[in-house]
Amino acid sequence: MKIALLFFLLPVFCYSQESRIDDWAFSLKGKSGFLAAHRGTMGHLAKDRLFAGELSFAKRMRSKDWSEEYRNPYVGVTLYGSNLGNKEILGYGFGAYGFIEFPWTRSEKHVFTCKLGAGLGAVTKVYDVNKNPKNVPMSTYLNAVICLGLQGRWYIKPEHALLYSLDMTHFSNGSSKVPNLGVNMPFIGLGYQYTFKKKEHTDFKLMKFERVPFFKSWNVSLVGIVSDKQIFPTGGRRYPVYALSGMLFKQFKPKVGMEIALDIISKQSITYYREYIPKTQWDILQIGGFVGYNIPLDKFRFVIGMGAYIKDRYQPDAMFYHRVGMRYQFANGLLLNLVLKSHWAKADYVEYGVGYTFNYKGRYHAK
């Protein structure tokens, strides 16, 4: 769940070096939608039409050396509130999340974007074996809130814009406690944005990258990971997870990066998988190979990829695993890691990691 924390800090990283040419704006948006029953056991929940409200504060990035490569994205924070499709069982959801929007066009009159957002949310009702046994989506009051979608801005005047959107908003605790089916809520939205005093914009030169042979100039990192995981039955104990990842990372272009990792994972819950079989720590150890695509934004980068277990004796889950999340690389070599590990659409656990990049030299591919 706390993968949302680092995403929530994204605006802080971007705002920390404010420039006079960045456009600041706030917006109000109303949304309407429905609760998507993505599991058969949720078919009884969707009763009410969804209504949501959002208040956002953002700026359009124009001053960073990487921003022109992404057509000057919007970065900001949104306050969110809505019903969840069933007031009696699910109640209401509220949250705050950081977001980034990547424009698909260079037009200043009509800007169409892809939006990625994540943060922390709270719900008013949770699962209770006696009082609320039908609430299978939510078992914790505190959850991650994720928003993925498309959004358009039609600038009537430089300061005034109409907003329209199509998105999916999701509440979940990331499998930190069961039951945890989560809620998926498709929305359409309409809103208004006001931009504070449009600034004079300066053209930036795009970064030029050297062509470096594939096997040269890779960053070498070692990351230690801790987490925990609860397994069924509901109300059971939580089990620690320890992992070590050795990673190679290379940025090939301003918007293209790649990583290759060897993962060593000790998931203690495997000890209680088929309890009748005696197990040692070596027996439950999982070893996997991972390949990921990276989207670099200076020292901050998104990662999404897929791996396969090389050693997985008891196979409690699928052969393949997936990661989606983010990393932040400090100039002194320190590396922060916050990534959701899953098996296809089933969350496994959140990887909280701290590591070190041994040969980090900043953006040394650029010239």
Short mmCIF file of C-alpha atoms in Angstrom, two decimals:
data_model
loop_
_atom_site.label_atom_id
_atom_site.label_comp_id
_atom_site.label_asym_id
_atom_site.label_seq_id
_atom_site.Cartn_x
_atom_site.Cartn_y
_atom_site.Cartn_z
CA MET A 1 0.00 0.00 0.00
CA LYS A 2 2.72 2.48 0.91
CA ILE A 3 4.03 2.45 -2.65
CA ALA A 4 1.70 5.42 -2.88
CA LEU A 5 3.87 7.42 -0.46
CA LEU A 6 6.78 7.91 -2.85
CA PHE A 7 4.43 8.80 -5.70
CA PHE A 8 2.77 11.31 -3.36
CA LEU A 9 6.21 12.91 -2.87
CA LEU A 10 6.76 13.29 -6.63
CA PRO A 11 5.40 16.87 -6.64
CA VAL A 12 7.78 17.72 -3.78
CA PHE A 13 10.79 16.58 -5.81
CA CYS A 14 9.59 18.57 -8.82
CA TYR A 15 8.54 21.69 -6.90
CA SER A 16 11.77 21.92 -4.95
CA GLN A 17 13.46 23.87 -7.74
CA GLU A 18 10.69 26.27 -8.74
CA SER A 19 11.22 28.35 -11.87
CA ARG A 20 9.56 31.55 -13.03
CA ILE A 21 8.48 29.89 -16.28
CA ASP A 22 6.43 27.06 -14.75
CA ASP A 23 2.64 27.53 -14.87
CA TRP A 24 0.75 27.08 -11.58
CA ALA A 25 -2.94 26.16 -11.61
CA PHE A 26 -5.80 24.81 -9.52
CA SER A 27 -8.85 22.91 -10.73
CA LEU A 28 -12.22 21.60 -9.56
CA LYS A 29 -13.78 18.52 -11.14
CA GLY A 30 -16.91 16.44 -10.63
CA LYS A 31 -17.02 12.80 -11.68
CA SER A 32 -19.72 10.17 -12.14
CA GLY A 33 -19.24 6.43 -12.52
CA PHE A 34 -19.98 2.95 -11.22
CA LEU A 35 -18.42 0.22 -9.09
CA ALA A 36 -16.86 -2.44 -11.32
CA ALA A 37 -17.37 -5.94 -9.88
CA HIS A 38 -14.05 -7.44 -11.00
CA ARG A 39 -14.68 -10.62 -8.98
CA GLY A 40 -17.81 -12.76 -8.82
CA THR A 41 -17.90 -12.42 -5.03
CA MET A 42 -18.46 -8.66 -5.47
CA GLY A 43 -21.60 -8.93 -7.60
CA HIS A 44 -23.87 -8.02 -4.68
CA LEU A 45 -22.09 -4.74 -3.90
CA ALA A 46 -22.78 -2.43 -6.85
CA LYS A 47 -26.02 -0.65 -5.90
CA ASP A 48 -25.43 3.11 -6.01
CA ARG A 49 -24.23 5.38 -8.79
CA LEU A 50 -20.84 6.86 -7.94
CA PHE A 51 -20.33 10.59 -7.52
CA ALA A 52 -16.88 12.04 -6.79
CA GLY A 53 -15.27 15.44 -6.36
CA GLU A 54 -11.63 16.43 -6.89
CA LEU A 55 -9.66 19.54 -6.00
CA SER A 56 -6.24 19.66 -7.66
CA PHE A 57 -3.23 21.96 -7.40
CA ALA A 58 -0.56 21.57 -10.05
CA LYS A 59 2.06 23.18 -12.21
CA ARG A 60 3.15 22.53 -15.76
CA MET A 61 6.84 21.69 -15.87
CA ARG A 62 8.81 23.80 -18.36
CA SER A 63 12.06 24.52 -16.54
CA LYS A 64 13.58 21.05 -16.12
CA ASP A 65 16.07 19.68 -18.61
CA TRP A 66 13.88 16.58 -19.01
CA SER A 67 10.49 18.30 -19.22
CA GLU A 68 10.65 19.20 -22.92
CA GLU A 69 11.22 15.54 -23.77
CA TYR A 70 7.83 14.77 -22.19
CA ARG A 71 6.06 17.79 -23.79
CA ASN A 72 6.05 19.68 -20.48
CA PRO A 73 4.06 17.40 -18.14
CA TYR A 74 1.72 18.51 -15.36
CA VAL A 75 2.73 17.55 -11.80
CA GLY A 76 0.49 18.09 -8.79
CA VAL A 77 -1.62 16.92 -5.87
CA THR A 78 -5.34 15.99 -5.84
CA LEU A 79 -7.79 15.83 -2.92
CA TYR A 80 -10.46 13.20 -3.61
CA GLY A 81 -13.82 12.16 -2.12
CA SER A 82 -16.64 9.86 -3.25
CA ASN A 83 -19.14 7.21 -2.29
CA LEU A 84 -18.01 3.66 -3.11
CA GLY A 85 -21.11 2.19 -4.73
CA ASN A 86 -22.80 0.80 -1.62
CA LYS A 87 -23.28 3.17 1.31
CA GLU A 88 -24.47 0.46 3.72
CA ILE A 89 -21.57 -1.95 3.18
CA LEU A 90 -18.68 0.07 1.70
CA GLY A 91 -19.41 3.60 2.89
CA TYR A 92 -17.30 6.46 1.53
CA GLY A 93 -13.73 6.93 0.38
CA PHE A 94 -11.44 9.96 0.74
CA GLY A 95 -7.85 10.49 -0.24
CA ALA A 96 -4.98 12.62 -1.46
CA TYR A 97 -2.61 11.61 -4.22
CA GLY A 98 0.27 12.98 -6.22
CA PHE A 99 0.04 12.76 -9.97
CA ILE A 100 1.85 13.38 -13.22
CA GLU A 101 0.21 13.93 -16.60
CA PHE A 102 2.09 13.37 -19.85
CA PRO A 103 0.75 15.42 -22.80
CA TRP A 104 0.26 13.59 -26.08
CA THR A 105 0.35 16.75 -28.21
CA ARG A 106 2.34 19.99 -28.26
CA SER A 107 -0.72 22.20 -28.69
CA GLU A 108 -1.11 25.03 -26.15
CA LYS A 109 -4.83 25.42 -26.95
CA HIS A 110 -6.00 21.84 -26.43
CA VAL A 111 -3.82 19.61 -24.26
CA PHE A 112 -4.65 15.89 -24.06
CA THR A 113 -2.80 13.90 -21.40
CA CYS A 114 -2.28 10.48 -19.84
CA LYS A 115 -2.60 10.70 -16.05
CA LEU A 116 -0.85 8.55 -13.42
CA GLY A 117 -1.58 9.16 -9.75
CA ALA A 118 -1.10 7.43 -6.41
CA GLY A 119 -1.43 8.38 -2.77
CA LEU A 120 -3.13 7.51 0.50
CA GLY A 121 -6.86 7.10 1.09
CA ALA A 122 -9.27 6.22 3.88
CA VAL A 123 -12.61 4.42 3.84
CA THR A 124 -15.40 4.70 6.39
CA LYS A 125 -16.37 0.99 6.51
CA VAL A 126 -14.28 -2.20 6.54
CA TYR A 127 -14.75 -5.95 6.74
CA ASP A 128 -15.92 -7.32 10.07
CA VAL A 129 -16.69 -11.01 10.47
CA ASN A 130 -19.73 -10.21 12.63
CA LYS A 131 -20.86 -6.66 11.77
CA ASN A 132 -19.92 -6.31 8.08
CA PRO A 133 -19.06 -9.74 6.58
CA LYS A 134 -20.08 -8.75 3.03
CA ASN A 135 -17.38 -6.09 2.74
CA VAL A 136 -14.86 -8.35 0.99
CA PRO A 137 -13.06 -5.50 -0.86
CA MET A 138 -11.81 -3.54 2.17
CA SER A 139 -10.30 -4.82 5.41
CA THR A 140 -8.32 -1.73 6.50
CA TYR A 141 -9.37 1.88 7.00
CA LEU A 142 -6.11 3.17 5.51
CA ASN A 143 -5.49 2.25 1.88
CA ALA A 144 -3.61 3.22 -1.22
CA VAL A 145 -5.57 5.20 -3.79
CA ILE A 146 -4.52 4.99 -7.44
CA CYS A 147 -5.86 6.93 -10.41
CA LEU A 148 -5.08 6.06 -14.04
CA GLY A 149 -6.76 7.81 -16.93
CA LEU A 150 -6.96 10.28 -19.78
CA GLN A 151 -7.63 13.99 -19.37
CA GLY A 152 -8.12 16.90 -21.73
CA ARG A 153 -7.77 20.66 -21.22
CA TRP A 154 -9.42 23.08 -23.59
CA TYR A 155 -8.02 26.55 -22.95
CA ILE A 156 -10.77 29.09 -23.62
CA LYS A 157 -8.30 31.79 -22.55
CA PRO A 158 -4.70 31.45 -21.32
CA GLU A 159 -5.93 31.45 -17.70
CA HIS A 160 -9.19 29.51 -18.11
CA ALA A 161 -9.63 25.91 -19.23
CA LEU A 162 -12.40 23.33 -19.33
CA LEU A 163 -11.47 19.81 -18.20
CA TYR A 164 -12.86 16.45 -19.29
CA SER A 165 -11.60 13.04 -18.25
CA LEU A 166 -12.03 9.28 -18.35
CA ASP A 167 -10.27 7.42 -15.54
CA MET A 168 -10.17 4.45 -13.21
CA THR A 169 -9.82 5.12 -9.47
CA HIS A 170 -8.76 2.23 -7.22
CA PHE A 171 -8.69 1.71 -3.43
CA SER A 172 -6.70 -1.21 -1.97
CA ASN A 173 -4.35 -2.06 0.91
CA GLY A 174 -1.91 -3.91 -1.36
CA SER A 175 -2.60 -7.29 0.25
CA SER A 176 -1.24 -6.16 3.62
CA LYS A 177 -4.38 -7.62 5.20
CA VAL A 178 -7.12 -9.92 3.90
CA PRO A 179 -9.75 -9.86 2.54
CA ASN A 180 -8.47 -7.37 -0.02
CA LEU A 181 -10.28 -7.45 -3.34
CA GLY A 182 -10.17 -3.65 -3.55
CA VAL A 183 -12.59 -1.40 -5.42
CA ASN A 184 -12.26 -0.32 -9.06
CA MET A 185 -14.33 2.69 -10.09
CA PRO A 186 -14.49 3.88 -13.72
CA PHE A 187 -15.38 7.59 -13.97
CA ILE A 188 -16.13 10.29 -16.50
CA GLY A 189 -15.47 13.83 -15.32
CA LEU A 190 -15.99 17.50 -16.15
CA GLY A 191 -14.26 20.42 -14.50
CA TYR A 192 -12.64 23.84 -14.61
CA GLN A 193 -9.00 24.94 -14.28
CA TYR A 194 -7.59 28.36 -13.50
CA THR A 195 -3.94 29.11 -14.29
CA PHE A 196 -2.18 31.81 -12.29
CA LYS A 197 -0.67 34.53 -14.50
CA LYS A 198 0.78 32.71 -17.49
CA LYS A 199 4.53 33.28 -17.71
CA GLU A 200 6.74 33.91 -20.70
CA HIS A 201 7.96 30.55 -21.91
CA THR A 202 11.53 29.86 -22.89
CA ASP A 203 12.49 27.20 -25.37
CA PHE A 204 14.89 24.57 -24.02
CA LYS A 205 17.25 22.52 -26.06
CA LEU A 206 16.53 18.83 -26.03
CA MET A 207 19.13 16.69 -24.32
CA LYS A 208 21.57 14.89 -26.58
CA PHE A 209 22.62 11.39 -25.68
CA GLU A 210 25.71 9.62 -26.83
CA ARG A 211 25.39 6.27 -28.49
CA VAL A 212 27.07 3.94 -26.04
CA PRO A 213 27.64 0.23 -26.79
CA PHE A 214 24.99 -1.94 -25.16
CA PHE A 215 27.35 -3.65 -22.71
CA LYS A 216 28.96 -0.41 -21.47
CA SER A 217 27.96 2.27 -18.96
CA TRP A 218 25.54 0.27 -16.80
CA ASN A 219 24.79 1.40 -13.24
CA VAL A 220 25.30 -1.39 -10.70
CA SER A 221 23.04 -1.33 -7.63
CA LEU A 222 22.36 -3.54 -4.62
CA VAL A 223 19.00 -3.09 -2.84
CA GLY A 224 17.85 -4.58 0.45
CA ILE A 225 14.09 -5.10 0.73
CA VAL A 226 11.74 -5.74 3.65
CA SER A 227 7.97 -6.18 3.76
CA ASP A 228 5.22 -8.25 5.32
CA LYS A 229 2.31 -10.32 4.08
CA GLN A 230 -0.88 -11.72 5.53
CA ILE A 231 -2.38 -14.91 4.13
CA PHE A 232 -5.74 -16.58 4.57
CA PRO A 233 -7.60 -17.33 6.78
CA THR A 234 -8.90 -13.84 7.52
CA GLY A 235 -7.48 -12.47 10.74
CA GLY A 236 -4.38 -14.63 10.53
CA ARG A 237 -0.88 -13.54 11.47
CA ARG A 238 1.45 -11.46 9.31
CA TYR A 239 4.68 -12.91 7.97
CA PRO A 240 7.88 -10.99 7.20
CA VAL A 241 9.47 -10.86 3.77
CA TYR A 242 13.19 -10.26 3.20
CA ALA A 243 14.82 -9.83 -0.19
CA LEU A 244 18.02 -8.73 -1.88
CA SER A 245 18.14 -7.46 -5.46
CA GLY A 246 21.26 -6.98 -7.53
CA MET A 247 20.41 -4.63 -10.41
CA LEU A 248 21.94 -3.34 -13.60
CA PHE A 249 20.39 -0.14 -14.99
CA LYS A 250 21.08 1.84 -18.13
CA GLN A 251 19.40 4.86 -19.68
CA PHE A 252 19.50 4.56 -23.47
CA LYS A 253 17.50 7.68 -24.37
CA PRO A 254 15.95 10.58 -22.43
CA LYS A 255 12.71 8.58 -22.05
CA VAL A 256 14.00 5.01 -22.24
CA GLY A 257 15.76 3.00 -19.56
CA MET A 258 16.21 -0.69 -18.85
CA GLU A 259 17.07 -2.74 -15.79
CA ILE A 260 18.04 -6.35 -15.23
CA ALA A 261 17.90 -7.84 -11.74
CA LEU A 262 18.67 -11.02 -9.83
CA ASP A 263 16.26 -11.38 -6.89
CA ILE A 264 16.80 -13.48 -3.77
CA ILE A 265 13.56 -13.64 -1.74
CA SER A 266 12.79 -15.14 1.66
CA LYS A 267 9.00 -15.10 2.12
CA GLN A 268 8.30 -16.60 5.53
CA SER A 269 4.64 -17.32 4.76
CA ILE A 270 5.79 -20.17 2.49
CA THR A 271 6.72 -22.08 5.66
CA TYR A 272 2.97 -22.47 6.32
CA TYR A 273 2.12 -23.41 2.75
CA ARG A 274 1.38 -27.15 2.87
CA GLU A 275 2.25 -27.23 6.55
CA TYR A 276 2.52 -31.00 6.60
CA ILE A 277 5.80 -30.74 4.64
CA PRO A 278 8.86 -29.93 6.82
CA LYS A 279 10.79 -26.97 5.39
CA THR A 280 14.10 -25.22 5.99
CA GLN A 281 15.00 -21.61 5.18
CA TRP A 282 16.83 -22.82 2.09
CA ASP A 283 13.74 -24.73 0.99
CA ILE A 284 11.51 -21.63 1.04
CA LEU A 285 14.09 -19.37 -0.60
CA GLN A 286 13.01 -18.04 -4.00
CA ILE A 287 15.45 -16.87 -6.68
CA GLY A 288 14.26 -15.01 -9.75
CA GLY A 289 15.42 -13.05 -12.77
CA PHE A 290 13.72 -9.76 -13.66
CA VAL A 291 13.74 -7.43 -16.67
CA GLY A 292 12.09 -4.01 -16.45
CA TYR A 293 11.37 -0.94 -18.54
CA ASN A 294 12.22 2.39 -16.89
CA ILE A 295 10.80 5.87 -17.53
CA PRO A 296 13.43 8.33 -16.22
CA LEU A 297 12.50 11.78 -14.89
CA ASP A 298 15.93 13.04 -13.87
CA LYS A 299 16.78 11.13 -10.64
CA PHE A 300 13.23 9.81 -10.28
CA ARG A 301 12.19 6.86 -12.43
CA PHE A 302 9.17 4.64 -12.91
CA VAL A 303 9.67 0.92 -13.39
CA ILE A 304 7.41 -1.77 -14.83
CA GLY A 305 8.50 -5.26 -15.74
CA MET A 306 8.25 -9.01 -15.44
CA GLY A 307 10.35 -11.73 -13.87
CA ALA A 308 10.43 -15.50 -13.57
CA TYR A 309 11.43 -17.74 -10.68
CA ILE A 310 14.58 -19.77 -11.22
CA LYS A 311 14.26 -21.47 -7.84
CA ASP A 312 10.77 -21.83 -6.33
CA ARG A 313 10.47 -25.27 -4.81
CA TYR A 314 6.89 -25.13 -3.52
CA GLN A 315 5.38 -22.74 -6.09
CA PRO A 316 2.70 -21.12 -3.89
CA ASP A 317 2.01 -18.64 -6.70
CA ALA A 318 2.51 -18.38 -10.45
CA MET A 319 5.87 -18.94 -12.15
CA PHE A 320 6.02 -15.32 -13.31
CA TYR A 321 5.99 -12.19 -11.16
CA HIS A 322 5.57 -8.52 -11.98
CA ARG A 323 6.68 -5.17 -10.62
CA VAL A 324 5.32 -1.67 -10.94
CA GLY A 325 6.63 1.21 -8.89
CA MET A 326 9.31 3.83 -8.61
CA ARG A 327 12.87 4.51 -7.52
CA TYR A 328 14.75 7.66 -6.57
CA GLN A 329 18.49 7.95 -7.10
CA PHE A 330 20.43 10.42 -4.95
CA ALA A 331 23.64 11.99 -6.23
CA ASN A 332 25.66 10.31 -3.44
CA GLY A 333 24.64 6.85 -4.69
CA LEU A 334 21.81 6.19 -2.22
CA LEU A 335 18.82 4.53 -3.91
CA LEU A 336 15.25 4.42 -2.55
CA ASN A 337 12.91 1.70 -3.77
CA LEU A 338 9.11 1.47 -3.45
CA VAL A 339 7.57 -1.15 -5.73
CA LEU A 340 4.48 -3.36 -5.79
CA LYS A 341 5.30 -7.00 -6.53
CA SER A 342 2.45 -9.09 -7.89
CA HIS A 343 1.58 -12.28 -9.75
CA TRP A 344 -0.41 -10.95 -12.68
CA ALA A 345 -3.38 -9.06 -11.15
CA LYS A 346 -2.90 -10.53 -7.66
CA ALA A 347 -0.85 -8.35 -5.30
CA ASP A 348 1.92 -10.19 -3.45
CA TYR A 349 3.49 -7.49 -1.25
CA VAL A 350 5.03 -4.02 -1.36
CA GLU A 351 8.83 -3.88 -1.57
CA TYR A 352 10.29 -1.23 0.74
CA GLY A 353 13.94 -0.96 -0.15
CA VAL A 354 17.12 1.03 0.41
CA GLY A 355 20.16 0.43 -1.72
CA TYR A 356 23.36 1.84 -3.13
CA THR A 357 24.53 2.43 -6.69
CA PHE A 358 28.25 1.74 -6.76
CA ASN A 359 29.21 3.56 -9.95
CA TYR A 360 26.58 6.30 -10.12
CA LYS A 361 27.78 9.35 -12.05
CA GLY A 362 24.51 11.17 -12.62
CA ARG A 363 23.17 11.46 -16.15
CA TYR A 364 26.52 10.54 -17.66
CA HIS A 365 25.02 9.45 -20.99
CA ALA A 366 24.09 13.06 -21.78
CA LYS A 367 26.45 15.53 -23.39
#
